[in-house]
PDB file of C-alpha atoms (C1' of nucleotides) in Angstrom:
ATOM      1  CA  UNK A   1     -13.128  12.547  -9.251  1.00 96.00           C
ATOM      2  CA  UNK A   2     -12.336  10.388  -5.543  1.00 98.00           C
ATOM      3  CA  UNK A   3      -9.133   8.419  -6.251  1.00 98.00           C
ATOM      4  CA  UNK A   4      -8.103   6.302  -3.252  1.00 98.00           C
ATOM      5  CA  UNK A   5      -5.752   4.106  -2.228  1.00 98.00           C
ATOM      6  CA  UNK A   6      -5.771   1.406   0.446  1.00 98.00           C
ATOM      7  CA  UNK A   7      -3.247  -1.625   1.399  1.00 98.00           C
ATOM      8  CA  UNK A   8      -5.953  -4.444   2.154  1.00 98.00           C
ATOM      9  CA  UNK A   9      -3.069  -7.435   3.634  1.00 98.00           C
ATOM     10  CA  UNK A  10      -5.376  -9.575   1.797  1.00 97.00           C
ATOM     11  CA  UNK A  11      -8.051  -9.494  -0.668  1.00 98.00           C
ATOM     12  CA  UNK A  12      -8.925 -13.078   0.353  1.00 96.00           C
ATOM     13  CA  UNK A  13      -9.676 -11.936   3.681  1.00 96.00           C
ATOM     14  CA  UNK A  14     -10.711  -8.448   3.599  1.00 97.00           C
ATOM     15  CA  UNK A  15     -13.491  -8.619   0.989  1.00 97.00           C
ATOM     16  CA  UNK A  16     -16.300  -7.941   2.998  1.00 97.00           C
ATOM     17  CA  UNK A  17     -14.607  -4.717   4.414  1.00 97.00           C
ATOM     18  CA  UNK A  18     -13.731  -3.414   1.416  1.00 98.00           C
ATOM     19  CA  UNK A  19     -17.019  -3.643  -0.376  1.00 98.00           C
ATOM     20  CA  UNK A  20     -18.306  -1.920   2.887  1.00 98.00           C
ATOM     21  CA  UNK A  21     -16.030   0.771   2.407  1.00 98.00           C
ATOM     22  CA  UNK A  22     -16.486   1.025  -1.332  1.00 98.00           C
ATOM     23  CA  UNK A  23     -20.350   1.293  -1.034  1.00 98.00           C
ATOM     24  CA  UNK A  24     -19.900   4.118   1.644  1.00 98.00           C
ATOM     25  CA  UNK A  25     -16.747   6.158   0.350  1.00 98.00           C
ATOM     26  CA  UNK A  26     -17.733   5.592  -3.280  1.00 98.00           C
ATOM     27  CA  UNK A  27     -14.483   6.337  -4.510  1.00 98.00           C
ATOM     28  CA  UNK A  28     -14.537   6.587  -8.505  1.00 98.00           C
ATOM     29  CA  UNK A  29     -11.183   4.694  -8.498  1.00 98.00           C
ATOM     30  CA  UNK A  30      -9.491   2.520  -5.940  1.00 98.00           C
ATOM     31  CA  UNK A  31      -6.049   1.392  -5.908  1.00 98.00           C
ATOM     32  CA  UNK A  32      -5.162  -1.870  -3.763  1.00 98.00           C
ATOM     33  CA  UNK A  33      -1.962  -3.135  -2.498  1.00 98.00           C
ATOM     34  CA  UNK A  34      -1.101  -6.350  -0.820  1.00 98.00           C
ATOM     35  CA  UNK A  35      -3.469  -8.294  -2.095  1.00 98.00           C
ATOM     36  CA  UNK A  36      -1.614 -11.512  -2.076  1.00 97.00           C
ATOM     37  CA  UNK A  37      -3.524 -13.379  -5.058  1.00 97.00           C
ATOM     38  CA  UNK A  38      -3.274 -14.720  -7.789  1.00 97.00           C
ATOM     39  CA  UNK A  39      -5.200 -12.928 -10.956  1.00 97.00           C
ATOM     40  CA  UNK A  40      -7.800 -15.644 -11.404  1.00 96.00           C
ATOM     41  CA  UNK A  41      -8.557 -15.753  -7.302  1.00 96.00           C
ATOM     42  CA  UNK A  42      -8.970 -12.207  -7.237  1.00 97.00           C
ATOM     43  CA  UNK A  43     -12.904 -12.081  -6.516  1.00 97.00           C
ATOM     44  CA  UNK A  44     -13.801  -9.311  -9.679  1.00 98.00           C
ATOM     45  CA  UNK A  45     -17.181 -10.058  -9.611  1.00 97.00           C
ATOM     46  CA  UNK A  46     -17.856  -8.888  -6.317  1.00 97.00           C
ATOM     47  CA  UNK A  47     -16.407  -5.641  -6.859  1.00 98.00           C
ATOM     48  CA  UNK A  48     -17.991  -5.537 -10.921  1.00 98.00           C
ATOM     49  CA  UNK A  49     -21.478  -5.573  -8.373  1.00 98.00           C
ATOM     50  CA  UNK A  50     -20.512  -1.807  -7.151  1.00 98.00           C
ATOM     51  CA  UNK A  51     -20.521  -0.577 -10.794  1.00 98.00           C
ATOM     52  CA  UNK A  52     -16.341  -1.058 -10.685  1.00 98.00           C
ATOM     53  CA  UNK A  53     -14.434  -2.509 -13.834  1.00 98.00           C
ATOM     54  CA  UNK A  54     -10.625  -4.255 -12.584  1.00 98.00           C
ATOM     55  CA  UNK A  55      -6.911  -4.301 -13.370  1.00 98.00           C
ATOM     56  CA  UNK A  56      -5.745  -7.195 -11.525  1.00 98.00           C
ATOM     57  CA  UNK A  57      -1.720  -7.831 -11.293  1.00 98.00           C
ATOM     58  CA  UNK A  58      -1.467 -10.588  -8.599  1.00 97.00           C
ATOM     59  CA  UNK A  59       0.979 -13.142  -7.295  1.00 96.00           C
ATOM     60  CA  UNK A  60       0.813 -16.217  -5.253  1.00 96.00           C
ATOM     61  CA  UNK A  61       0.954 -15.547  -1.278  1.00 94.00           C
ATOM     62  CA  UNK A  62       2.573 -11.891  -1.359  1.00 95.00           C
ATOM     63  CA  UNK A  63       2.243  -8.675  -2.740  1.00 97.00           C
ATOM     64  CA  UNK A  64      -0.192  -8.038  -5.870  1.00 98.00           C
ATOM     65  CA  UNK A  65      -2.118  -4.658  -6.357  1.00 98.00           C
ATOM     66  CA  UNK A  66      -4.938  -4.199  -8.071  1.00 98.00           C
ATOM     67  CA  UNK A  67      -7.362  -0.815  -9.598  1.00 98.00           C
ATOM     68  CA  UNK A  68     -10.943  -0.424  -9.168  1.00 98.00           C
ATOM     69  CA  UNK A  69     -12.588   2.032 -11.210  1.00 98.00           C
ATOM     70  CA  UNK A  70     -16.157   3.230 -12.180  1.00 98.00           C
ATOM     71  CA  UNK A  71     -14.803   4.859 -15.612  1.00 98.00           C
ATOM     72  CA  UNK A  72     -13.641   2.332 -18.259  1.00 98.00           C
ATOM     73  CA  UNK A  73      -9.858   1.434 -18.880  1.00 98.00           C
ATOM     74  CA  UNK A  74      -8.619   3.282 -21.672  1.00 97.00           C
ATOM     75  CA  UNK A  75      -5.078   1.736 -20.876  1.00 98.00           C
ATOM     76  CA  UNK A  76      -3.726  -0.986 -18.582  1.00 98.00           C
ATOM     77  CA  UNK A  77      -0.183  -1.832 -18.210  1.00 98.00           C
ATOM     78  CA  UNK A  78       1.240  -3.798 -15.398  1.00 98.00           C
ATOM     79  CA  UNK A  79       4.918  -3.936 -14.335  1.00 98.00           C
ATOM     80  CA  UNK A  80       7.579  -1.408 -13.225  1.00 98.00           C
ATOM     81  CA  UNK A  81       9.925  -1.058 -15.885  1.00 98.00           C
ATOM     82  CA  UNK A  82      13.863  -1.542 -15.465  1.00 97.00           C
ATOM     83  CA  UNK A  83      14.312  -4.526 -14.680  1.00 96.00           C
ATOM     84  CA  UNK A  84      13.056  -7.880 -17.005  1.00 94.00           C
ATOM     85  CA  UNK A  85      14.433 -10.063 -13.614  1.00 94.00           C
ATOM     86  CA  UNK A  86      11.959  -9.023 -10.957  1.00 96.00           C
ATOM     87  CA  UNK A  87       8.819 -10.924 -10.533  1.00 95.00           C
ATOM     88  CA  UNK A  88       7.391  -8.811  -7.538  1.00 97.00           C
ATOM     89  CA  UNK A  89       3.847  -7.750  -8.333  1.00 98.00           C
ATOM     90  CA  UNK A  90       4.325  -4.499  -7.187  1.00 98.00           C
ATOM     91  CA  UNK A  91       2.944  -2.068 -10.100  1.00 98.00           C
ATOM     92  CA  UNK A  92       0.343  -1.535 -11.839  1.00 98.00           C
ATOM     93  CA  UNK A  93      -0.486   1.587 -14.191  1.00 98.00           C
ATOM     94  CA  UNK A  94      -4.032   2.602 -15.852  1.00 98.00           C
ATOM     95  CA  UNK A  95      -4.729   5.468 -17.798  1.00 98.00           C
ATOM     96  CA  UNK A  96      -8.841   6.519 -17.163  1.00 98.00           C
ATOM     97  CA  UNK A  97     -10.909  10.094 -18.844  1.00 95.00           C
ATOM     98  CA  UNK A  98     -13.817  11.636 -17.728  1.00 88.00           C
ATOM     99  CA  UNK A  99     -14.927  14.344 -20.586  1.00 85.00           C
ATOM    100  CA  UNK A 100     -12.013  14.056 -22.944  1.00 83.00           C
ATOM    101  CA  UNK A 101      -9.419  14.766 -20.033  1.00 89.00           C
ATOM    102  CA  UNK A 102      -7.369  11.627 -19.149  1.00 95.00           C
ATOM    103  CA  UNK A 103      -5.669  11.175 -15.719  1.00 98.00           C
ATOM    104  CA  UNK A 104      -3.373   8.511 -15.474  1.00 98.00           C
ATOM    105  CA  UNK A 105      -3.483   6.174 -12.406  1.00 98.00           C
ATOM    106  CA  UNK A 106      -0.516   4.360 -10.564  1.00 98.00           C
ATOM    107  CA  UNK A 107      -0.836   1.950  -7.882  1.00 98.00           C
ATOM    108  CA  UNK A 108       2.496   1.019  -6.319  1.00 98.00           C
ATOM    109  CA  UNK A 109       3.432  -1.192  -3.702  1.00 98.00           C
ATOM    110  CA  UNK A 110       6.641  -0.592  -3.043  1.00 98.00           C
ATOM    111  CA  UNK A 111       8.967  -2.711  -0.468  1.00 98.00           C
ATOM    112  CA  UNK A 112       9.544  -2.804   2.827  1.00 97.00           C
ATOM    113  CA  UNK A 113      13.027  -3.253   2.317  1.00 97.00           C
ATOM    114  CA  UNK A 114      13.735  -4.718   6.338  1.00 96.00           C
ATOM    115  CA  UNK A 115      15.845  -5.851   7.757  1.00 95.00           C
ATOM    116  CA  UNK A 116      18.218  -3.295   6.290  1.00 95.00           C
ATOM    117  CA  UNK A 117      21.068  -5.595   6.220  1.00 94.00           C
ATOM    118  CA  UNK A 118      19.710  -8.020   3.800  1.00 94.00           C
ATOM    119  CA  UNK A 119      19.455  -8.223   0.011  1.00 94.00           C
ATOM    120  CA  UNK A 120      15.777  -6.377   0.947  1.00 96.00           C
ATOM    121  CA  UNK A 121      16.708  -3.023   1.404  1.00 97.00           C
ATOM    122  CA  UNK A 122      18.971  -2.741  -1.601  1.00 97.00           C
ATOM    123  CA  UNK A 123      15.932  -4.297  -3.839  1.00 97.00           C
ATOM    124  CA  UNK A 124      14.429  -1.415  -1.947  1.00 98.00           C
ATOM    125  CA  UNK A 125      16.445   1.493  -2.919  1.00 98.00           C
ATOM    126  CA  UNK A 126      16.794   0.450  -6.258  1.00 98.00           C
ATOM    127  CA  UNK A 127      13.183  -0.337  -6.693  1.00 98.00           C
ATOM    128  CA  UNK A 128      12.739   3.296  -5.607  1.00 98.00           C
ATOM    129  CA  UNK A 129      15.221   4.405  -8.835  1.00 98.00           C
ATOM    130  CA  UNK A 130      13.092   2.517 -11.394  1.00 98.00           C
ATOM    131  CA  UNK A 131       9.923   4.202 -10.239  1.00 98.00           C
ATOM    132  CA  UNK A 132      12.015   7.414 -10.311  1.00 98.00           C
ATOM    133  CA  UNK A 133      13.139   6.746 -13.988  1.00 98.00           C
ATOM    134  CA  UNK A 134       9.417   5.942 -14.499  1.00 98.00           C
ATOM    135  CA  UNK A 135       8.226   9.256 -13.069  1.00 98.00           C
ATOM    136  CA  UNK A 136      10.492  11.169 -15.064  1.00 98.00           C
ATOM    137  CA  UNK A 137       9.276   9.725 -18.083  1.00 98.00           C
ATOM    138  CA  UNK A 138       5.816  10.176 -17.118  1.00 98.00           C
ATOM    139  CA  UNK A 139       6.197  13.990 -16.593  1.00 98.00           C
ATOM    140  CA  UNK A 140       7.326  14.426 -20.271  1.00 98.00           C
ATOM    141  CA  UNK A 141       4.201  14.129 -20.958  1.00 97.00           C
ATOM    142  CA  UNK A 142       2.867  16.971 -19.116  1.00 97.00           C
ATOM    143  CA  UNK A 143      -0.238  15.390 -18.594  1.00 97.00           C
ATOM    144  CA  UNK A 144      -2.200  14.280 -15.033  1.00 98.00           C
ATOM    145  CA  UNK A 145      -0.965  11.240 -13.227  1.00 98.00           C
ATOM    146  CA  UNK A 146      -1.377  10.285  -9.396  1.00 98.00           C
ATOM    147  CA  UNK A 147       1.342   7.677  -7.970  1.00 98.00           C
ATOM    148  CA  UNK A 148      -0.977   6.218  -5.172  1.00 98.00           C
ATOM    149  CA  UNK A 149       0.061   3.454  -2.899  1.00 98.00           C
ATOM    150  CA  UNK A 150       2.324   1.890   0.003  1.00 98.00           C
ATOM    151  CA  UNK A 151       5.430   3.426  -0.386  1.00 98.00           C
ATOM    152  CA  UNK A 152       6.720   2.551   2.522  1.00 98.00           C
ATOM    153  CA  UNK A 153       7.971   5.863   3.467  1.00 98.00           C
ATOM    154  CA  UNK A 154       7.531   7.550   6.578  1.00 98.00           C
ATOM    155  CA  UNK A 155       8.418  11.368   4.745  1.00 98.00           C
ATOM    156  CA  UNK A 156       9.519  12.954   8.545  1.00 97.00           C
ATOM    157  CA  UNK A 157       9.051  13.131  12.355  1.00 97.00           C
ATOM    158  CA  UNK A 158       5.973  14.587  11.893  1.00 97.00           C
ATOM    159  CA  UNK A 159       4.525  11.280   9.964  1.00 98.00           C
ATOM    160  CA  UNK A 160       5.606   8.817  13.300  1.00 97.00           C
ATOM    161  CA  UNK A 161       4.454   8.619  16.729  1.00 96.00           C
ATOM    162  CA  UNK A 162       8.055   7.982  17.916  1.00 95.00           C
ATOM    163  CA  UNK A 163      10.957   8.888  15.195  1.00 96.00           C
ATOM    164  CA  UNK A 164      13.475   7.231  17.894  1.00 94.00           C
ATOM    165  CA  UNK A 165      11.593   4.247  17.630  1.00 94.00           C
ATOM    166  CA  UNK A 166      12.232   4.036  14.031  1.00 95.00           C
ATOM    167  CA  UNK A 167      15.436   5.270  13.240  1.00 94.00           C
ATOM    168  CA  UNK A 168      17.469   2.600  11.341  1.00 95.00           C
ATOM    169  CA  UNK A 169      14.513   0.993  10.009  1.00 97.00           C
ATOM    170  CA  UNK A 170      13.906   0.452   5.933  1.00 97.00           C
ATOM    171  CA  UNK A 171      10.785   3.149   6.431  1.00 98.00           C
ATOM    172  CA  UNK A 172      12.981   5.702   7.419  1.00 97.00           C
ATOM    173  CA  UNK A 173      16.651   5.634   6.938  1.00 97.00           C
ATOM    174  CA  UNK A 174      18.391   8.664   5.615  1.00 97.00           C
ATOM    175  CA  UNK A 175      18.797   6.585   2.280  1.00 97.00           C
ATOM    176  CA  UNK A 176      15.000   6.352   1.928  1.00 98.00           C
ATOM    177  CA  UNK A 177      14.587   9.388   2.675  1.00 98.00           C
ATOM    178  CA  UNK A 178      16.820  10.430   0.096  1.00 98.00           C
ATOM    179  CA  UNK A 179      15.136   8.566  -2.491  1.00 98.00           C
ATOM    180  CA  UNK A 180      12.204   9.697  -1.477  1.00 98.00           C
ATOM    181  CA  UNK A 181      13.192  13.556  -2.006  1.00 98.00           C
ATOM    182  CA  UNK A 182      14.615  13.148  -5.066  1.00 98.00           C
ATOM    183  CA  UNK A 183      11.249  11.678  -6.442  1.00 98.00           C
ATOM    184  CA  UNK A 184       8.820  14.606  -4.748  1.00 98.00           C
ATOM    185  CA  UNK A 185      12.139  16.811  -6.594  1.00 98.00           C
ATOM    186  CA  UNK A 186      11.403  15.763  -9.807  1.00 98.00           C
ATOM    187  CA  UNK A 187       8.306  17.770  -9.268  1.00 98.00           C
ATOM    188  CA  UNK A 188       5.700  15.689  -7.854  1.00 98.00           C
ATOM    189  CA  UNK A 189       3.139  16.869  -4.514  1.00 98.00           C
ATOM    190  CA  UNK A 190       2.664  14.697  -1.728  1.00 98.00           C
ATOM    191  CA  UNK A 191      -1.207  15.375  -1.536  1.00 98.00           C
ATOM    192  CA  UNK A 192      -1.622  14.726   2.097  1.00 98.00           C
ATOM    193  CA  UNK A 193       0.422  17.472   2.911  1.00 98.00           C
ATOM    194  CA  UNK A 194      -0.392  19.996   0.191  1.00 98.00           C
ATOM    195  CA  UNK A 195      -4.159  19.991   2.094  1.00 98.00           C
ATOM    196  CA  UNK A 196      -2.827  19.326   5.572  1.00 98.00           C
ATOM    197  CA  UNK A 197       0.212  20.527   7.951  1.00 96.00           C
ATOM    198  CA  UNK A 198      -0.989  18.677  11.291  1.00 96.00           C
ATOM    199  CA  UNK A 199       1.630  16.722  12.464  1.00 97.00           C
ATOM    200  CA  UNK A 200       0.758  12.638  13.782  1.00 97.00           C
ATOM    201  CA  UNK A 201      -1.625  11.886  10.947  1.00 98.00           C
ATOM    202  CA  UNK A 202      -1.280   8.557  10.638  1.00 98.00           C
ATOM    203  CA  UNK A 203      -2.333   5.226   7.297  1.00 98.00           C
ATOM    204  CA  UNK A 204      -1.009   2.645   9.370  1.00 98.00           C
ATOM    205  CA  UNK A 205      -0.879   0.668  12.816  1.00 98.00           C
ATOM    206  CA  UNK A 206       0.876  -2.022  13.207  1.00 97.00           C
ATOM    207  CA  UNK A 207      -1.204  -5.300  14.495  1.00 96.00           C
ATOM    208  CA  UNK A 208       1.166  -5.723  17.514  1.00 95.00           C
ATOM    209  CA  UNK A 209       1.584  -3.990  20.848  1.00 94.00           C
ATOM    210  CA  UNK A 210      -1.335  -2.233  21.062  1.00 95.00           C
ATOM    211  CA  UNK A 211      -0.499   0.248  18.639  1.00 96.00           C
ATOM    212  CA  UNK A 212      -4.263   1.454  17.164  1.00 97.00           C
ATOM    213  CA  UNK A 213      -5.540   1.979  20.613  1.00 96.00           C
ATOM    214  CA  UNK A 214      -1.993   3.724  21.469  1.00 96.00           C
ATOM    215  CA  UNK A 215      -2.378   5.843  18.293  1.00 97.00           C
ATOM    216  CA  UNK A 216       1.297   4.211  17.702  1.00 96.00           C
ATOM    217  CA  UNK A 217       1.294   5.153  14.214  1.00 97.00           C
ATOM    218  CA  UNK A 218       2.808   6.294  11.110  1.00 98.00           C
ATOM    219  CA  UNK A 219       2.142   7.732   7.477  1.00 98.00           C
ATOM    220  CA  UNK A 220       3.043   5.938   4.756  1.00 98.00           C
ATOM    221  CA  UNK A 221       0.366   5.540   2.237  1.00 98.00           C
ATOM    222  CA  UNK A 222       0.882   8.493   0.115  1.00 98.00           C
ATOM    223  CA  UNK A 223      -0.839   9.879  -3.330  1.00 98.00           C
ATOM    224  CA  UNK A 224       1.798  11.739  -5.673  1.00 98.00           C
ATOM    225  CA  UNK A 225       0.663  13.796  -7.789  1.00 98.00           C
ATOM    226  CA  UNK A 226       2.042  15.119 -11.201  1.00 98.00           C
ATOM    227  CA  UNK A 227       1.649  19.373 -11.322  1.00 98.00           C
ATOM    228  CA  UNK A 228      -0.860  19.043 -13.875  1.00 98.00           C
ATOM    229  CA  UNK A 229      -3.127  16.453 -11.130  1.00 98.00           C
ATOM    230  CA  UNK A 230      -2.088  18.911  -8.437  1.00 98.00           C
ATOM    231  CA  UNK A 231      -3.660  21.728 -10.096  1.00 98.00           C
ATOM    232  CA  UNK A 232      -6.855  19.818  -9.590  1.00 98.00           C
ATOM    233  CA  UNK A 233      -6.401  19.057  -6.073  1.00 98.00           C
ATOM    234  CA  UNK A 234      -9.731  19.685  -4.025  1.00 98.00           C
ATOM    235  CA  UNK A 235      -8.592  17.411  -0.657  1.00 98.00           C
ATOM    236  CA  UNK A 236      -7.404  14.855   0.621  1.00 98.00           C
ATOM    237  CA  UNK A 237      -8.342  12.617   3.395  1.00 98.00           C
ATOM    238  CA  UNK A 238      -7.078   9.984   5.724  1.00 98.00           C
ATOM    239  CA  UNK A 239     -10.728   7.247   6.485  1.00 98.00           C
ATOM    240  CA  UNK A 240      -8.658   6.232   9.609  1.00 98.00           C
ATOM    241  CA  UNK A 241     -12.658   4.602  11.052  1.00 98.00           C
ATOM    242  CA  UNK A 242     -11.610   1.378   9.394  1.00 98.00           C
ATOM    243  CA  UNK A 243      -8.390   0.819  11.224  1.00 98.00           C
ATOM    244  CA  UNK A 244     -11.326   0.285  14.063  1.00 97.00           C
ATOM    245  CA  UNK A 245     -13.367  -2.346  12.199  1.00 97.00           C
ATOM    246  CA  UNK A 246     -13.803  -5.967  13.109  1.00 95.00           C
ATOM    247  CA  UNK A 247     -10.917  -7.913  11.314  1.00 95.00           C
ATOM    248  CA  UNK A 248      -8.993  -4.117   9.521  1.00 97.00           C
ATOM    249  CA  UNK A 249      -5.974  -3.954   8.019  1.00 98.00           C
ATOM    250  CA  UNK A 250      -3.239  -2.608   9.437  1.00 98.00           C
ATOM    251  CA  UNK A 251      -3.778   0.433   6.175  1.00 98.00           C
ATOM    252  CA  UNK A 252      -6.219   2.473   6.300  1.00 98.00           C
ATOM    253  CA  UNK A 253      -7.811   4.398   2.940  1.00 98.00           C
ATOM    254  CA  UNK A 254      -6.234   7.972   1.683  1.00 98.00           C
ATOM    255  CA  UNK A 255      -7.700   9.413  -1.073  1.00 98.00           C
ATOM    256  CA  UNK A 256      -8.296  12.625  -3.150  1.00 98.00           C
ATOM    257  CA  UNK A 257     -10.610  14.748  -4.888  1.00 98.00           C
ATOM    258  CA  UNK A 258      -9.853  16.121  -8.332  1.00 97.00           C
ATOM    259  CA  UNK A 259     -12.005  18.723  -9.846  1.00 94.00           C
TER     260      UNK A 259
ATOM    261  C1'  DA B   1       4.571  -8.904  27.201  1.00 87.83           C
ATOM    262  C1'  DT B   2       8.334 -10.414  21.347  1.00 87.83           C
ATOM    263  C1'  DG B   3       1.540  -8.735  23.320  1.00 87.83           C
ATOM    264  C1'  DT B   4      -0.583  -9.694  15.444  1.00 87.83           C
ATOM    265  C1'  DC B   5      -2.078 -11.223  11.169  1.00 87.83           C
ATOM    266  C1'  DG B   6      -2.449 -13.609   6.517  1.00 87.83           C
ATOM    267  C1'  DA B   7      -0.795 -17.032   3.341  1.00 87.83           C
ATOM    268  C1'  DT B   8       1.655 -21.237   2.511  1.00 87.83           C
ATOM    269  C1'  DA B   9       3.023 -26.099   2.875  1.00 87.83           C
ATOM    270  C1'  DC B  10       5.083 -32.870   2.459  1.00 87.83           C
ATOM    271  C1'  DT B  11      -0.864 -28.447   7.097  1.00 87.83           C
ATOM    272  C1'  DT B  12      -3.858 -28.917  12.234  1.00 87.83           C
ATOM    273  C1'  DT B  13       1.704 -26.188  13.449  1.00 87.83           C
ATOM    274  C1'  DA B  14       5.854 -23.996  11.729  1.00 87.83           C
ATOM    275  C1'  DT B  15       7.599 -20.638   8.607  1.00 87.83           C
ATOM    276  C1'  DC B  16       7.810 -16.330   6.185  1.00 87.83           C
ATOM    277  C1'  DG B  17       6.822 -11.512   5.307  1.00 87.83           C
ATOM    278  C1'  DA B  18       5.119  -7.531   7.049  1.00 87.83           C
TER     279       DA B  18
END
DNA sequence: ATGTCGATACTTTATCGA
């Protein structure tokens, strides 16, 4: 089973690019981030045409994600739980099975949290303890789950092109970091790295400066995986080709195989 | 080169968020 995940900035105008890539990665579920649309604009039809059925949790002008998947929905819940206040459509969790063995799949995006000195990056960090809470209650379970999105983490030097450039920001503070390591502590495997130790493997450029053609980049689309998922784990792979496309997004697609 | 992009609104240009 492929399970990727990809931050489109923009289902509205990356449509095209990601039915290209869908038809040629043929990915058995894809989680999107960023979609910035509302439910009913989200084109589903387009995507039903590759044989995909769709969650859809949108919002008006930012954030939304959405999950693509060949195998029928046995669950669909959208919403981080923790906190009945926030509106951000930033979470969105399925539960798929293939043969009588159900993996559970979470598509997160989760904030940006810059500038660090305004009400973002605390929304941030405590964003970050809600999906921790969630995790923890996930892994009582003791079944398979994969946490795939934008996390907005850049895990370590290795994941950045410049780790001066970045110190202070939201991506990379030690506070994120912290959060960060106290969710992989609870048990779960960053998959990227559990197939890969190459350092400067990068999801994202940014649009500005130059920095695809620089290879300014940094890692921060990420696929967690609960032990029973990582038991599973065949690979995982960075499609980096698309960052090159006419009109990309600044993500790129990671994704897995699980036997 | 602060060098981009997508969505929004009292739109055709400024603002926000990334």
């Amino acid at each position: 089973m492929k399970i990727a995940t990809w931050n489109i900035n923009g289902v509205k105008a990356r449509v095209e690019g990601a039915l290209t890539w869908l038809a040629q990665a043929q990915p058995d579920i894809a989680c999107l981030q960023e979609i910035k649309s509302v439910d009913e604009a989200f084109p589903s039809e387009r995507f039903e045409e590759l044989g995909y059925n769709v969650a859809v949790h949108g919002q008006k002008g930012f954030n939304g994600v959405a999950i693509l998947s060949k195998l029928p929905f046995d669950e669909v819940a959208p919403g981080l739980p923790g906190d009945g206040d926030d509106i951000q459509a930033r979470y969105l969790e399925t539960v798929v099975s293939t043969d009588g063995t159900a993996v559970r799949v979470i598509c997160i995006y989760l904030p940006n949290g810059n500038p660090v000195d305004s009400e973002k990056y605390p929304y941030k960090l405590a964003w970050m303890a809600r999906l921790e809470e969630q995790v923890k209650s996930l892994l009582a379970f003791e079944e398979a789950f994969v946490v795939a999105g934008d996390y907005n983490v850049i895990p370590a030097d290795e994941d950045v092109h410049d780790p001066e450039a970045w110190a202070g920001d939201a991506l990379f503070r030690p506070e994120t970091h912290a959060a960060y390591r106290q969710l992989l502590n609870l048990g779960l495997t960053d998959a990227y790295r559990a197939c890969h130790n190459e350092a400067h493997q990068y999801s994202f450029w940014d649009y500005q400066g130059g920095a695809w053609q620089k290879n300014n980049g940094i890692r921060i689309d990420h696929l967690l995986l609960s032990p029973q998922a990582a038991d599973r784990l065949k690979g995982c792979e960075i499609d980096s080709f698309t960052r090159g496309w006419e009109k990309p997004s600044d993500h790129v697609p990671v994704w897995i195989e699980l036997s």
